[in-house]
Coordinates of C-alpha atoms and ligand atoms in Angstrom, one line a residue:
M100 CA 4.6 -36.5 15.3
S101 CA 2.8 -33.2 15.9
T102 CA 5.6 -31.0 17.0
I103 CA 6.3 -27.4 16.7
S104 CA 9.2 -28.0 14.3
E105 CA 6.7 -29.7 12.0
A106 CA 4.5 -26.6 12.3
Q107 CA 7.5 -24.5 11.5
Q108 CA 8.1 -26.5 8.3
L109 CA 4.5 -25.9 7.2
L110 CA 4.8 -22.2 7.9
Q111 CA 7.7 -22.1 5.5
K112 CA 6.3 -24.4 3.0
Y113 CA 2.8 -23.0 2.6
Y114 CA 3.2 -19.4 3.7
G115 CA 6.8 -18.7 3.0
Y116 CA 7.6 -17.3 6.5
S117 CA 10.7 -18.5 8.2
S118 CA 9.7 -18.0 11.9
F119 CA 6.6 -17.6 14.1
R120 CA 5.7 -14.3 15.4
S121 CA 5.3 -13.6 19.1
G122 CA 2.4 -15.7 20.5
Q123 CA 1.9 -17.9 17.4
E124 CA 4.2 -20.6 18.6
E125 CA 2.7 -20.8 22.1
I126 CA -0.9 -20.8 20.8
I127 CA -0.1 -23.6 18.3
K128 CA 1.7 -25.7 20.9
N129 CA -1.3 -25.4 23.2
I130 CA -3.7 -26.4 20.4
L131 CA -1.5 -29.4 19.3
Q132 CA -1.7 -30.6 22.9
G133 CA -5.5 -30.6 22.6
R134 CA -6.1 -27.6 24.9
D135 CA -8.8 -25.0 24.4
T136 CA -7.0 -21.7 23.7
L137 CA -8.0 -18.0 23.6
G138 CA -5.5 -16.0 21.6
I139 CA -5.5 -12.3 21.9
M140 CA -3.2 -10.7 19.4
P141 CA -3.3 -7.3 17.7
T142 CA -4.8 -6.8 14.3
G143 CA -2.3 -8.0 11.8
G144 CA -0.5 -10.1 14.5
G145 CA -1.2 -13.3 12.5
K146 CA -4.1 -15.0 14.2
S147 CA -5.2 -16.9 11.1
V148 CA -2.0 -18.9 11.0
C149 CA -2.6 -19.9 14.6
Y150 CA -5.5 -22.1 13.7
Q151 CA -4.7 -22.8 10.1
I152 CA -1.5 -24.6 10.8
P153 CA -3.0 -26.9 13.5
A154 CA -5.9 -27.5 11.1
L155 CA -3.3 -28.9 8.6
M156 CA -1.8 -31.1 11.2
Q157 CA -4.9 -32.6 12.6
D158 CA -7.2 -35.3 11.1
G159 CA -10.6 -34.1 10.1
T160 CA -11.8 -30.6 9.4
T161 CA -11.5 -27.4 11.3
L162 CA -14.6 -25.4 11.5
V163 CA -13.9 -21.7 11.4
I164 CA -16.7 -19.3 12.5
S165 CA -16.1 -15.9 11.1
P166 CA -18.4 -13.0 11.1
L167 CA -18.4 -11.5 7.6
I168 CA -19.1 -13.1 4.3
S169 CA -16.5 -11.0 2.5
L170 CA -13.8 -12.1 5.0
M171 CA -14.6 -15.8 4.4
K172 CA -14.2 -15.6 0.7
D173 CA -11.0 -13.8 1.2
Q174 CA -9.6 -16.2 3.6
V175 CA -10.5 -19.2 1.5
D176 CA -9.0 -17.5 -1.6
S177 CA -5.9 -16.9 0.4
L178 CA -5.7 -20.5 1.6
E179 CA -6.2 -21.8 -1.9
S180 CA -3.5 -19.5 -3.1
H181 CA -1.2 -21.2 -0.6
G182 CA -2.4 -24.6 -1.8
I183 CA -4.6 -25.5 1.2
A184 CA -8.0 -27.1 0.7
A185 CA -10.7 -24.9 2.1
T186 CA -14.2 -23.8 1.5
Y187 CA -17.0 -21.7 3.0
I188 CA -20.7 -21.9 3.6
N189 CA -22.8 -18.7 3.9
S190 CA -25.9 -17.1 2.7
S191 CA -24.4 -16.1 -0.6
L192 CA -24.6 -19.7 -1.8
E193 CA -27.6 -21.5 -3.2
Q194 CA -28.9 -24.5 -1.2
K195 CA -27.7 -26.9 -3.9
E196 CA -24.1 -25.6 -3.5
V197 CA -24.4 -25.8 0.3
S198 CA -25.3 -29.4 0.1
A199 CA -22.5 -30.2 -2.4
R200 CA -20.0 -28.6 -0.1
I201 CA -21.3 -30.4 3.0
R202 CA -21.1 -33.7 1.1
K203 CA -17.5 -33.0 0.1
A204 CA -16.7 -31.9 3.7
G205 CA -18.1 -35.3 4.9
K206 CA -15.4 -37.0 2.8
E207 CA -12.7 -34.9 4.5
S208 CA -12.0 -33.0 1.3
Y209 CA -11.3 -29.8 3.2
K210 CA -8.9 -29.0 6.0
L211 CA -10.8 -25.8 6.8
L212 CA -14.5 -25.0 6.5
Y213 CA -15.6 -21.4 7.1
I214 CA -19.1 -20.7 8.2
A215 CA -21.1 -17.6 9.2
P216 CA -22.4 -17.6 12.8
E217 CA -26.0 -16.9 11.6
R218 CA -26.0 -20.4 10.2
L219 CA -25.9 -21.8 13.7
E220 CA -29.4 -20.4 14.4
S221 CA -30.8 -23.2 12.1
E222 CA -31.3 -26.6 13.8
R223 CA -31.1 -28.2 10.5
F224 CA -27.7 -26.8 9.8
I225 CA -26.4 -27.9 13.2
A226 CA -27.6 -31.4 12.4
L227 CA -25.7 -31.4 9.2
L228 CA -22.5 -30.3 11.0
Q229 CA -22.9 -33.2 13.4
T230 CA -22.3 -35.5 10.5
L231 CA -18.9 -34.0 9.8
P232 CA -15.5 -35.1 11.2
I233 CA -14.9 -31.8 13.1
S234 CA -11.7 -31.9 15.1
M235 CA -11.5 -28.2 16.0
V236 CA -13.7 -25.1 16.1
A237 CA -11.9 -21.8 15.7
I238 CA -13.9 -18.7 16.5
D239 CA -12.6 -15.5 14.9
E240 CA -13.5 -12.0 16.2
A241 CA -14.6 -13.8 19.4
H242 CA -15.3 -10.5 21.2
C243 CA -18.6 -10.5 19.2
I244 CA -19.9 -13.0 21.8
S245 CA -19.8 -10.5 24.7
Q246 CA -22.5 -7.9 25.1
W247 CA -19.8 -5.7 26.7
G248 CA -17.8 -5.9 23.4
H249 CA -18.4 -3.3 20.8
D250 CA -19.7 -5.6 18.1
F251 CA -22.1 -7.8 20.1
R252 CA -23.8 -10.4 17.8
P253 CA -26.5 -12.5 19.4
C254 CA -25.9 -15.4 17.0
Y255 CA -22.5 -15.9 18.5
L256 CA -24.3 -17.3 21.6
S257 CA -25.3 -20.4 19.5
I258 CA -21.7 -21.5 19.2
A259 CA -21.6 -23.1 22.6
K260 CA -24.7 -25.1 21.8
L261 CA -23.1 -26.4 18.6
I262 CA -19.9 -27.4 20.4
Q263 CA -22.0 -29.3 23.0
E264 CA -24.0 -31.1 20.3
L265 CA -21.0 -32.3 18.2
P266 CA -20.5 -36.1 18.8
N267 CA -16.9 -35.7 19.7
R268 CA -16.0 -32.5 21.6
P269 CA -13.6 -30.6 19.4
V270 CA -10.7 -28.4 20.6
V271 CA -12.1 -24.9 21.0
T272 CA -10.0 -21.9 20.0
A273 CA -11.0 -18.3 19.9
F274 CA -9.3 -15.2 18.6
T275 CA -9.7 -11.5 19.0
A276 CA -7.7 -8.4 18.7
T277 CA -9.6 -6.1 21.1
A278 CA -10.9 -7.4 24.3
T279 CA -10.8 -5.7 27.7
Q280 CA -10.5 -8.1 30.7
E281 CA -14.3 -8.1 31.1
V282 CA -14.7 -9.3 27.5
Q283 CA -11.9 -11.9 27.8
L284 CA -13.7 -13.5 30.8
D285 CA -17.0 -13.4 28.9
I286 CA -15.5 -15.3 25.9
L287 CA -14.1 -18.0 28.1
R288 CA -17.3 -18.4 30.0
L289 CA -19.8 -18.2 27.2
L290 CA -17.9 -20.6 25.0
N291 CA -17.4 -22.9 27.9
M292 CA -13.7 -23.2 27.2
K293 CA -11.9 -25.8 29.3
G294 CA -8.8 -25.0 31.3
S295 CA -8.9 -21.5 29.8
H296 CA -5.5 -21.2 28.3
M297 CA -5.1 -17.7 27.3
V298 CA -2.3 -16.3 25.3
V299 CA -2.1 -12.5 25.2
T300 CA 0.7 -11.2 23.0
G301 CA -0.2 -7.6 23.8
F302 CA -1.8 -4.9 21.9
N303 CA 1.2 -3.0 20.7
R304 CA 1.4 -2.4 17.0
E305 CA 5.0 -1.3 16.2
N306 CA 4.3 -0.2 12.7
L307 CA 1.5 2.2 13.5
A308 CA 2.1 5.9 14.0
L309 CA -1.0 7.2 15.8
S310 CA -1.8 10.9 16.1
I311 CA -4.6 13.1 17.1
L312 CA -4.9 16.4 15.3
R313 CA -7.2 19.4 15.8
E314 CA -7.8 20.7 12.3
G315 CA -10.0 23.7 11.6
N316 CA -11.2 22.1 8.4
K317 CA -11.2 18.4 8.4
K318 CA -12.3 17.8 4.9
D319 CA -9.5 20.0 3.6
F320 CA -7.0 18.1 5.7
I321 CA -8.2 14.8 4.4
L322 CA -8.1 15.9 0.8
R323 CA -4.5 17.3 1.3
Y324 CA -3.4 14.1 3.0
I325 CA -4.8 11.9 0.3
K326 CA -3.2 14.0 -2.4
Q327 CA 0.2 13.9 -0.6
N328 CA 0.0 10.2 -0.1
K329 CA -0.4 9.3 -3.8
N330 CA -0.9 5.7 -4.7
Q331 CA -1.5 4.6 -1.2
A332 CA -4.6 2.9 0.0
G333 CA -6.5 4.1 3.0
I334 CA -9.8 4.2 4.9
V335 CA -11.5 7.4 6.1
Y336 CA -14.0 6.7 8.9
A337 CA -16.8 9.2 9.6
A338 CA -19.5 9.0 12.3
T339 CA -22.6 9.4 10.2
R340 CA -23.9 8.5 6.8
K341 CA -24.3 12.1 5.9
E342 CA -20.7 12.9 6.7
V343 CA -19.6 9.8 4.7
E344 CA -21.5 11.2 1.8
D345 CA -20.0 14.7 2.3
V346 CA -16.4 13.5 2.5
F347 CA -16.9 11.1 -0.4
E348 CA -18.2 13.9 -2.6
T349 CA -15.4 16.2 -1.8
L350 CA -12.8 13.5 -2.7
R351 CA -14.7 12.3 -5.8
K352 CA -14.9 15.8 -7.2
Q353 CA -11.1 16.0 -6.9
G354 CA -10.7 12.9 -9.1
I355 CA -9.7 10.5 -6.3
A356 CA -10.6 6.9 -6.8
V357 CA -12.9 6.7 -3.8
G358 CA -15.7 4.5 -2.6
K359 CA -18.3 4.8 0.1
Y360 CA -19.8 2.3 2.5
H361 CA -22.6 2.7 5.1
A362 CA -25.7 1.1 6.2
G363 CA -27.9 3.3 4.0
L364 CA -26.6 1.7 0.8
S365 CA -28.0 -1.5 -0.7
D366 CA -26.2 -4.8 -0.2
E367 CA -25.1 -4.8 -3.8
E368 CA -23.7 -1.3 -3.6
R369 CA -21.8 -2.2 -0.4
I370 CA -20.4 -5.4 -1.8
A371 CA -19.4 -3.7 -5.1
S372 CA -17.7 -0.9 -3.2
Q373 CA -15.9 -3.2 -0.8
D374 CA -14.7 -5.5 -3.6
A375 CA -13.4 -2.5 -5.6
F376 CA -11.4 -1.4 -2.6
L377 CA -10.0 -4.9 -1.9
F378 CA -9.0 -5.2 -5.5
D379 CA -7.1 -1.9 -5.4
D380 CA -9.6 -0.4 -8.0
L381 CA -10.5 2.2 -5.4
R382 CA -7.7 3.8 -3.4
V383 CA -9.7 5.3 -0.6
M384 CA -12.8 4.1 1.2
V385 CA -15.0 6.5 3.1
A386 CA -17.1 4.6 5.6
T387 CA -19.0 4.5 8.8
N388 CA -18.0 1.9 11.4
A389 CA -20.2 -0.5 9.4
F390 CA -17.2 -1.1 7.2
G391 CA -14.2 -3.1 8.0
M392 CA -14.8 -5.9 10.5
G393 CA -13.0 -8.8 8.9
I394 CA -11.5 -6.7 6.1
D395 CA -8.1 -8.4 5.8
K396 CA -6.7 -6.1 3.1
S397 CA -3.1 -6.0 4.3
N398 CA -1.9 -2.9 2.3
V399 CA -4.0 -0.3 4.0
R400 CA -1.4 2.5 4.6
F401 CA -3.6 5.0 6.5
V402 CA -6.7 5.2 8.5
L403 CA -8.1 8.7 9.0
H404 CA -10.9 9.3 11.5
H405 CA -13.0 12.2 10.4
N406 CA -14.7 12.0 13.8
M407 CA -13.8 10.7 17.2
P408 CA -15.2 7.1 17.6
K409 CA -17.3 6.3 20.6
T410 CA -15.0 3.9 22.4
M411 CA -11.3 3.1 22.6
E412 CA -12.0 -0.4 21.4
A413 CA -13.8 0.9 18.3
Y414 CA -11.0 3.4 17.7
Y415 CA -8.2 0.9 18.0
Q416 CA -10.0 -1.7 16.0
E417 CA -10.6 0.7 13.1
A418 CA -7.2 2.3 13.3
G419 CA -5.7 -1.2 13.5
R420 CA -6.9 -1.9 10.0
A421 CA -3.9 0.0 8.8
G422 CA -0.7 -1.9 8.2
R423 CA -1.7 -5.5 8.7
D424 CA 1.4 -6.4 6.6
G425 CA 3.6 -4.8 9.2
E426 CA 4.7 -1.9 7.0
P427 CA 4.8 1.5 8.6
S428 CA 1.3 3.0 8.4
E429 CA -0.4 6.1 9.7
C430 CA -3.6 6.5 11.8
I431 CA -4.8 10.1 12.3
L432 CA -7.8 11.0 14.3
L433 CA -9.2 14.5 13.6
F434 CA -10.7 15.5 16.8
S435 CA -13.1 18.3 17.4
P436 CA -15.3 19.1 20.4
Q437 CA -18.4 18.7 18.3
D438 CA -17.5 15.0 18.1
I439 CA -18.3 14.7 21.8
Q440 CA -21.7 16.2 21.3
L441 CA -22.4 13.9 18.3
Q442 CA -21.4 10.8 20.2
K443 CA -23.6 11.9 23.2
F444 CA -26.4 12.4 20.8
L445 CA -25.9 8.9 19.3
I446 CA -25.9 7.4 22.8
E447 CA -29.2 9.2 23.6
Q448 CA -30.8 8.1 20.4
S449 CA -29.9 4.5 20.9
A450 CA -32.4 2.1 22.4
S451 CA -30.0 0.9 25.1
A452 CA -31.1 0.2 28.6
P453 CA -30.1 2.9 31.1
E454 CA -27.4 0.8 32.7
R455 CA -25.9 0.2 29.3
K456 CA -26.1 3.9 28.4
M457 CA -24.2 4.8 31.6
N458 CA -21.5 2.3 30.5
E459 CA -21.4 4.0 27.1
Y460 CA -21.0 7.4 28.6
K461 CA -18.2 6.1 30.8
R462 CA -16.4 4.7 27.8
L463 CA -16.9 7.8 25.8
Q464 CA -15.3 9.8 28.6
L465 CA -12.2 7.6 28.4
M466 CA -12.1 8.1 24.6
V467 CA -12.3 11.9 25.1
E468 CA -9.5 11.7 27.7
F469 CA -7.4 9.8 25.2
C470 CA -7.9 12.6 22.7
H471 CA -6.5 15.1 25.2
T472 CA -3.6 13.2 26.7
P473 CA -0.1 14.6 26.3
Q474 CA 1.3 11.1 27.0
C475 CA 2.6 8.6 24.4
L476 CA -0.6 7.5 22.5
A477 CA 0.6 4.0 22.0
N478 CA 1.2 3.7 25.8
A479 CA -2.2 5.2 26.6
I480 CA -3.8 2.5 24.5
L481 CA -1.8 -0.3 26.1
H482 CA -2.8 1.1 29.5
Y483 CA -6.4 1.1 28.5
F484 CA -6.3 -2.5 27.6
G485 CA -4.7 -3.4 30.9
E486 CA -1.0 -3.7 29.8
R487 CA 1.0 -2.0 32.5
D488 CA 4.5 -2.9 31.6
H489 CA 5.1 -0.5 28.7
S490 CA 6.8 2.5 30.2
E491 CA 9.0 3.5 27.2
P492 CA 7.3 6.0 24.9
C493 CA 6.8 4.6 21.4
G494 CA 8.7 7.3 19.6
R495 CA 6.3 7.2 16.7
C496 CA 3.0 8.8 17.8
G497 CA 2.0 12.4 17.4
N498 CA 2.7 13.1 21.0
C499 CA 6.2 11.5 21.0
K500 CA 7.2 13.0 17.7
D501 CA 5.6 16.3 17.0
E502 CA 6.2 16.8 13.3
R503 CA 4.0 19.8 13.1
E504 CA 5.4 23.3 12.6
L505 CA 4.4 25.9 15.0
T506 CA 2.9 29.1 13.6
D507 CA 2.3 32.1 15.9
I508 CA -1.3 33.1 15.5
T509 CA -1.5 35.4 18.6
V510 CA -2.5 38.5 16.6
E511 CA -5.3 36.6 14.8
A512 CA -6.5 35.1 18.0
Q513 CA -6.6 38.5 19.7
K514 CA -8.8 39.9 16.9
I515 CA -11.2 37.0 17.1
F516 CA -11.4 37.1 20.9
S517 CA -11.9 40.8 20.9
C518 CA -14.6 40.5 18.4
I519 CA -16.4 37.8 20.3
R520 CA -16.3 39.9 23.4
R521 CA -17.6 43.0 21.6
M522 CA -20.4 40.9 20.2
K523 CA -21.2 40.1 23.9
E524 CA -20.5 36.4 23.5
R525 CA -24.0 35.8 22.2
F526 CA -23.4 34.5 18.6
G527 CA -22.3 31.6 16.7
V528 CA -19.1 31.0 14.7
S529 CA -20.3 32.0 11.2
F530 CA -21.8 35.3 12.3
I531 CA -18.5 36.1 14.2
A532 CA -16.6 35.4 11.0
D533 CA -19.0 37.7 9.0
V534 CA -18.1 40.6 11.3
L535 CA -14.4 39.9 11.2
K536 CA -14.6 39.7 7.4
G537 CA -16.5 42.9 7.2
A538 CA -19.5 41.4 5.5
A539 CA -22.2 44.0 4.6
N540 CA -25.2 41.9 5.3
K541 CA -28.6 42.8 6.8
R542 CA -27.9 41.0 10.1
V543 CA -24.6 42.8 10.6
R544 CA -26.3 46.1 10.1
Q545 CA -29.3 45.1 12.3
Y546 CA -27.0 44.7 15.3
S547 CA -24.8 47.7 14.2
F548 CA -21.8 45.4 14.3
D549 CA -20.4 47.4 11.3
S550 CA -19.5 50.1 13.8
L551 CA -17.4 47.8 16.0
P552 CA -13.6 48.3 15.9
T553 CA -13.2 44.7 15.0
Y554 CA -15.5 44.9 12.0
G555 CA -13.4 43.9 9.0
A556 CA -10.3 43.3 11.1
M557 CA -9.6 40.1 9.1
R558 CA -10.7 41.4 5.8
E559 CA -7.7 39.9 4.0
Y560 CA -8.7 36.4 5.0
K561 CA -11.2 34.1 3.2
D562 CA -14.4 33.4 5.1
K563 CA -13.4 29.8 5.4
E564 CA -10.0 30.6 6.8
I565 CA -11.6 32.7 9.5
T566 CA -14.1 30.0 10.6
D567 CA -11.3 27.4 10.5
L568 CA -9.2 29.6 12.8
I569 CA -12.1 30.0 15.2
H570 CA -12.5 26.2 15.2
V571 CA -8.8 25.7 16.0
L572 CA -9.3 28.0 18.9
V573 CA -12.3 26.0 20.0
A574 CA -10.3 22.8 19.8
E575 CA -7.5 24.3 21.8
G576 CA -9.9 25.4 24.5
Y577 CA -9.8 29.2 24.1
I578 CA -13.4 29.3 23.0
A579 CA -16.2 27.2 24.3
L580 CA -19.3 26.4 22.3
T581 CA -22.6 26.0 24.1
D582 CA -24.7 22.8 23.6
G583 CA -27.7 22.7 21.3
Q584 CA -28.5 23.2 17.7
Y585 CA -27.1 26.7 17.4
P586 CA -24.0 26.8 19.5
V587 CA -22.9 30.2 20.9
A588 CA -19.2 31.0 21.2
K589 CA -17.9 32.1 24.6
L590 CA -14.4 32.9 25.7
T591 CA -12.7 30.8 28.3
S592 CA -10.1 32.1 30.9
K593 CA -7.4 30.9 28.5
A594 CA -8.6 33.4 26.0
A595 CA -8.6 36.2 28.6
A596 CA -4.8 35.7 29.1
V597 CA -4.2 36.1 25.4
L598 CA -6.3 39.3 25.2
H599 CA -4.2 40.7 28.0
S600 CA -1.1 39.8 26.0
E601 CA 0.0 37.4 28.8
A602 CA 0.1 34.4 26.6
S603 CA 0.7 33.6 22.9
V604 CA -1.2 31.2 20.7
Y605 CA 0.3 28.8 18.3
Q606 CA -1.3 26.8 15.6
R607 CA 0.3 23.5 14.7
V608 CA 0.6 23.0 11.0
W609 CA 1.0 19.4 10.1
N610 CA 4.0 18.4 7.9
R611 CA 4.2 15.2 6.0
R612 CA 6.9 12.6 6.8
K613 CA 9.5 12.2 4.0
E614 CA 9.7 9.0 2.0
S615 CA 12.7 6.9 3.1
F616 CA 12.5 4.5 0.2
S617 CA 15.0 5.0 -2.6
S618 CA 13.6 6.1 -5.9
L619 CA 14.9 3.1 -7.9
D620 CA 13.4 0.7 -5.4
Q621 CA 10.2 2.7 -5.6
L622 CA 10.1 2.4 -9.3
L623 CA 10.5 -1.3 -9.2
F624 CA 7.9 -1.6 -6.4
E625 CA 5.4 0.3 -8.6
Q626 CA 6.1 -2.0 -11.5
L627 CA 5.6 -5.1 -9.3
R628 CA 2.4 -3.5 -8.1
V629 CA 1.1 -3.2 -11.7
L630 CA 2.1 -6.8 -12.4
R631 CA 0.3 -7.9 -9.2
K632 CA -2.8 -6.0 -10.3
E633 CA -2.7 -7.9 -13.6
L634 CA -2.4 -11.3 -11.9
S635 CA -5.2 -10.3 -9.6
T636 CA -7.5 -9.6 -12.5
R637 CA -6.5 -12.8 -14.2
D638 CA -6.9 -15.0 -11.1
R639 CA -9.8 -13.0 -9.6
V640 CA -8.3 -12.7 -6.2
P641 CA -7.5 -9.4 -4.4
P642 CA -4.0 -8.2 -5.1
Y643 CA -2.9 -8.6 -1.4
V644 CA -3.8 -12.3 -1.6
I645 CA -1.2 -12.7 -4.3
F646 CA 1.5 -10.9 -2.3
P647 CA 1.4 -8.3 0.5
D648 CA 3.1 -5.0 0.0
S649 CA 5.9 -6.1 2.3
T650 CA 6.7 -8.9 -0.1
L651 CA 6.8 -6.6 -3.1
R652 CA 9.0 -4.2 -1.1
E653 CA 11.5 -6.9 -0.2
L654 CA 11.5 -8.2 -3.8
S655 CA 12.2 -4.7 -5.1
E656 CA 15.0 -4.3 -2.6
K657 CA 16.7 -7.7 -2.9
I658 CA 15.9 -8.4 -6.6
P659 CA 16.3 -12.2 -6.3
T660 CA 17.4 -13.9 -9.5
E661 CA 17.2 -17.5 -8.6
A662 CA 14.8 -19.9 -6.9
A663 CA 16.6 -20.2 -3.5
S664 CA 16.9 -16.5 -3.0
M665 CA 13.3 -15.9 -4.1
L666 CA 12.1 -18.5 -1.6
R667 CA 13.9 -16.7 1.2
I668 CA 11.7 -13.6 0.6
K669 CA 9.0 -13.3 3.3
G670 CA 5.6 -14.3 1.9
V671 CA 6.9 -16.5 -0.9
G672 CA 6.0 -20.1 -0.2
E673 CA 6.4 -23.1 -2.5
V674 CA 3.0 -22.9 -4.1
K675 CA 3.2 -19.2 -4.7
F676 CA 6.7 -19.5 -6.1
A677 CA 5.5 -22.1 -8.6
K678 CA 2.5 -20.1 -9.5
Y679 CA 3.9 -16.6 -9.9
Ligands
ADP776 P1 -4.9 -11.0 12.2 O1 -6.1 -11.9 11.8 O2 -4.3 -11.3 13.5 O3 -5.3 -9.6 12.1 P2 -3.7 -12.1 9.9 O4 -3.9 -13.5 10.3 O5 -4.6 -11.6 8.8 O6 -3.8 -11.2 11.1 O7 -2.2 -11.9 9.5 C1 -1.7 -10.6 9.1 C2 -0.6 -10.7 8.1 O8 0.6 -11.3 8.8 C3 -0.9 -11.7 7.0 O9 -0.4 -11.1 5.8 C4 -0.1 -12.9 7.3 O10 0.3 -13.6 6.2 C5 1.2 -12.3 8.0 N1 1.8 -13.3 8.9 C6 1.3 -14.2 9.7 N2 2.2 -14.9 10.4 C7 3.4 -14.4 10.0 C8 4.8 -14.8 10.3 N3 5.0 -15.8 11.2 N4 5.7 -14.1 9.7 C9 5.4 -13.2 8.8 N5 4.2 -12.8 8.4 C10 3.2 -13.4 9.0
MG777 MG1 -8.0 -12.1 11.4

C-alpha cells in the first residue's frame, strides 16, 4: 500500500508536520505511481520532503544528486536527526570510507544516498553505482543542467548517462526553485524524463518582503540595518571580492559577528566561514554569489544586496535564501546606477561567446527594469517567471508598502544642481562636494571655484553627507554620471525643473518595521535559542537542524507541557521529541 495517506503518516511521524504544502502531495503521488516528475517550487517550499518521503516508501535506495558538499552533509544530518538512514559520498571522504559506504549501500542500509555530480565523471564510480539497488534518482538544483540557467555545471550532463546505464531504469525526479520556461524544457530534455510530469507550485514567497532602495551610502545603511536587527542572521551579497572585503571590514570593526565568503579565499577558509554561519556562531555572512547554493540554513532573516545582481534568476535565488522556515523575512536590494556599469563590465570581461553575451545584456536589462518598476515587486517577479495569474499586489514589498519617511531636500538639491551648473558640468562627485563644502584645496583655487556663489553653500554638512546626497540625486535620475573610470556629473531635465522651482525633491528615509512579537514570548524564544545552540554544540549539527526558528517560536507561544501538545507543534516529530 503506497498511498498518499501513508505518506502523510510518515510526514507526521518523521518530520512532525501535519499536512503537505502546496505541490508536495501532487509530486509525491506522481512519484509513487512511478512517473518521472519535475518539481518547481520556490526556495523553502519543501522540495526535499518530495523525494525523501517516496524514498522511505520504496524498496531500495534513492540516489540524490546534489551540487554542494556542505548541503549534503547538512541534509544527511537533518535526515539522521529525524531517524532516517542516509549517507553521502563526495570528495571530502577518503577512498576507504567511500568503499565502506558503497558496501553498506549494497546491503540496502540506506534509504537515501547523496552524491556530488562531479563523481559521475568517473567511469569507475558509475560502475560501482550499477551494483546498487537504486529505485529512484532525485536531482536537486536541476537548473544546473541547462546552459541557459545561471549556474550551469557541465558535470550535470553526465546524469543522463548514469540513468541510462543503471540495470533497472529508476524513477527520475528533478527539483529546482528558479527555472524560466526555457530552462524547464532543457531539464526535461537533457535528463530524458519520460512523460514529463511537471508540477509547478509557483514562485510566490508569501513570507518575503522585497524592497529596492536607493541609498547614498550603502555601507552605512547595511551597518544601521544590522544593528537594528539585533540577534538576527542574514546574508549580505556584494558583486566583487573587493566589495565583500570592504563591507566585511566595516562590519567587523563595529564588533558584529561577521564572516566572509568569496572565490579568493582558500577552501579551508570558506568552509570554516560557512560552518560558523550555519552553526549561528556568525550572525552575518558577507559574500559574493559564490556563496549560498544549497545553503539550507532556514533561519536567515534578511538578505541584503549591496549591488544589483546580473539577472532576475540570480537575484531571486539569492534573496530567496531568506526565510526558508516560512517566517517573515526581509530582502533589500540597494540599487545604484554604478551597479549597471559594473555588471556590464563583468559581462565584457567574461569569456562568453557573443551570442551568450547578448543574452546576458538582455537579462541584465530586465533586472534593471525590475529595479525601476513602480509595480508590486512580488508580482513583477512572478511575471518574469511566466506566472500571469497574480494580479493582486502582495501588500508586503517596498512598492506596496512604502515605510519610508519623506524628507524635503529641495533646497539642498538646488544648491547641488546650481553648483554643478556653475562648474560647467565637467567634474566628478567628490570635487563637486569639495566646492559645496568650501574646501580650501589647491584644485579648488586652480579653477577659482572659491569665488563661485555656491562655494561653501553646504558648509554645515559633513563631506560624506554631501556626496551621499549627490548619489541619491543620481539614483533618482536628477544627475547623470558619464561612463568611464572618472565619471562626470551632468544635470538631467528633471534637475532643471527643480532649479526653476517647478518641482520639489524628496528623499525617502527608511524606517524599520516594529516587532510584533510580545516581549515575554521573545524572552522565552531567546532562551530556547540558547538551549538550541547548546544542543547543537553537543550533537555537532547546525542549530536549525535541531529545530527551525518557526518551531521555537511556536513553542514559546504555546508553551506545551505534555507530550501530546508538544507533538502538535510543527517540526516536532517522534524522533526529535524523544531526543530533545
Ligand atoms: P527547498 O529545498 O524547497 O528550498 P526544504 O526542503 O529545505 O526547501 O524545506 C524548507 C523548510 O520547510 C524545511 O525546514 C522543511 O522542514 C519545511 N517543510 C517542508 N515540508 C513542510 C510541510 N509540509 N509543513 C511544514 N514545513 C515543511
Ligand atoms: Mg532544497
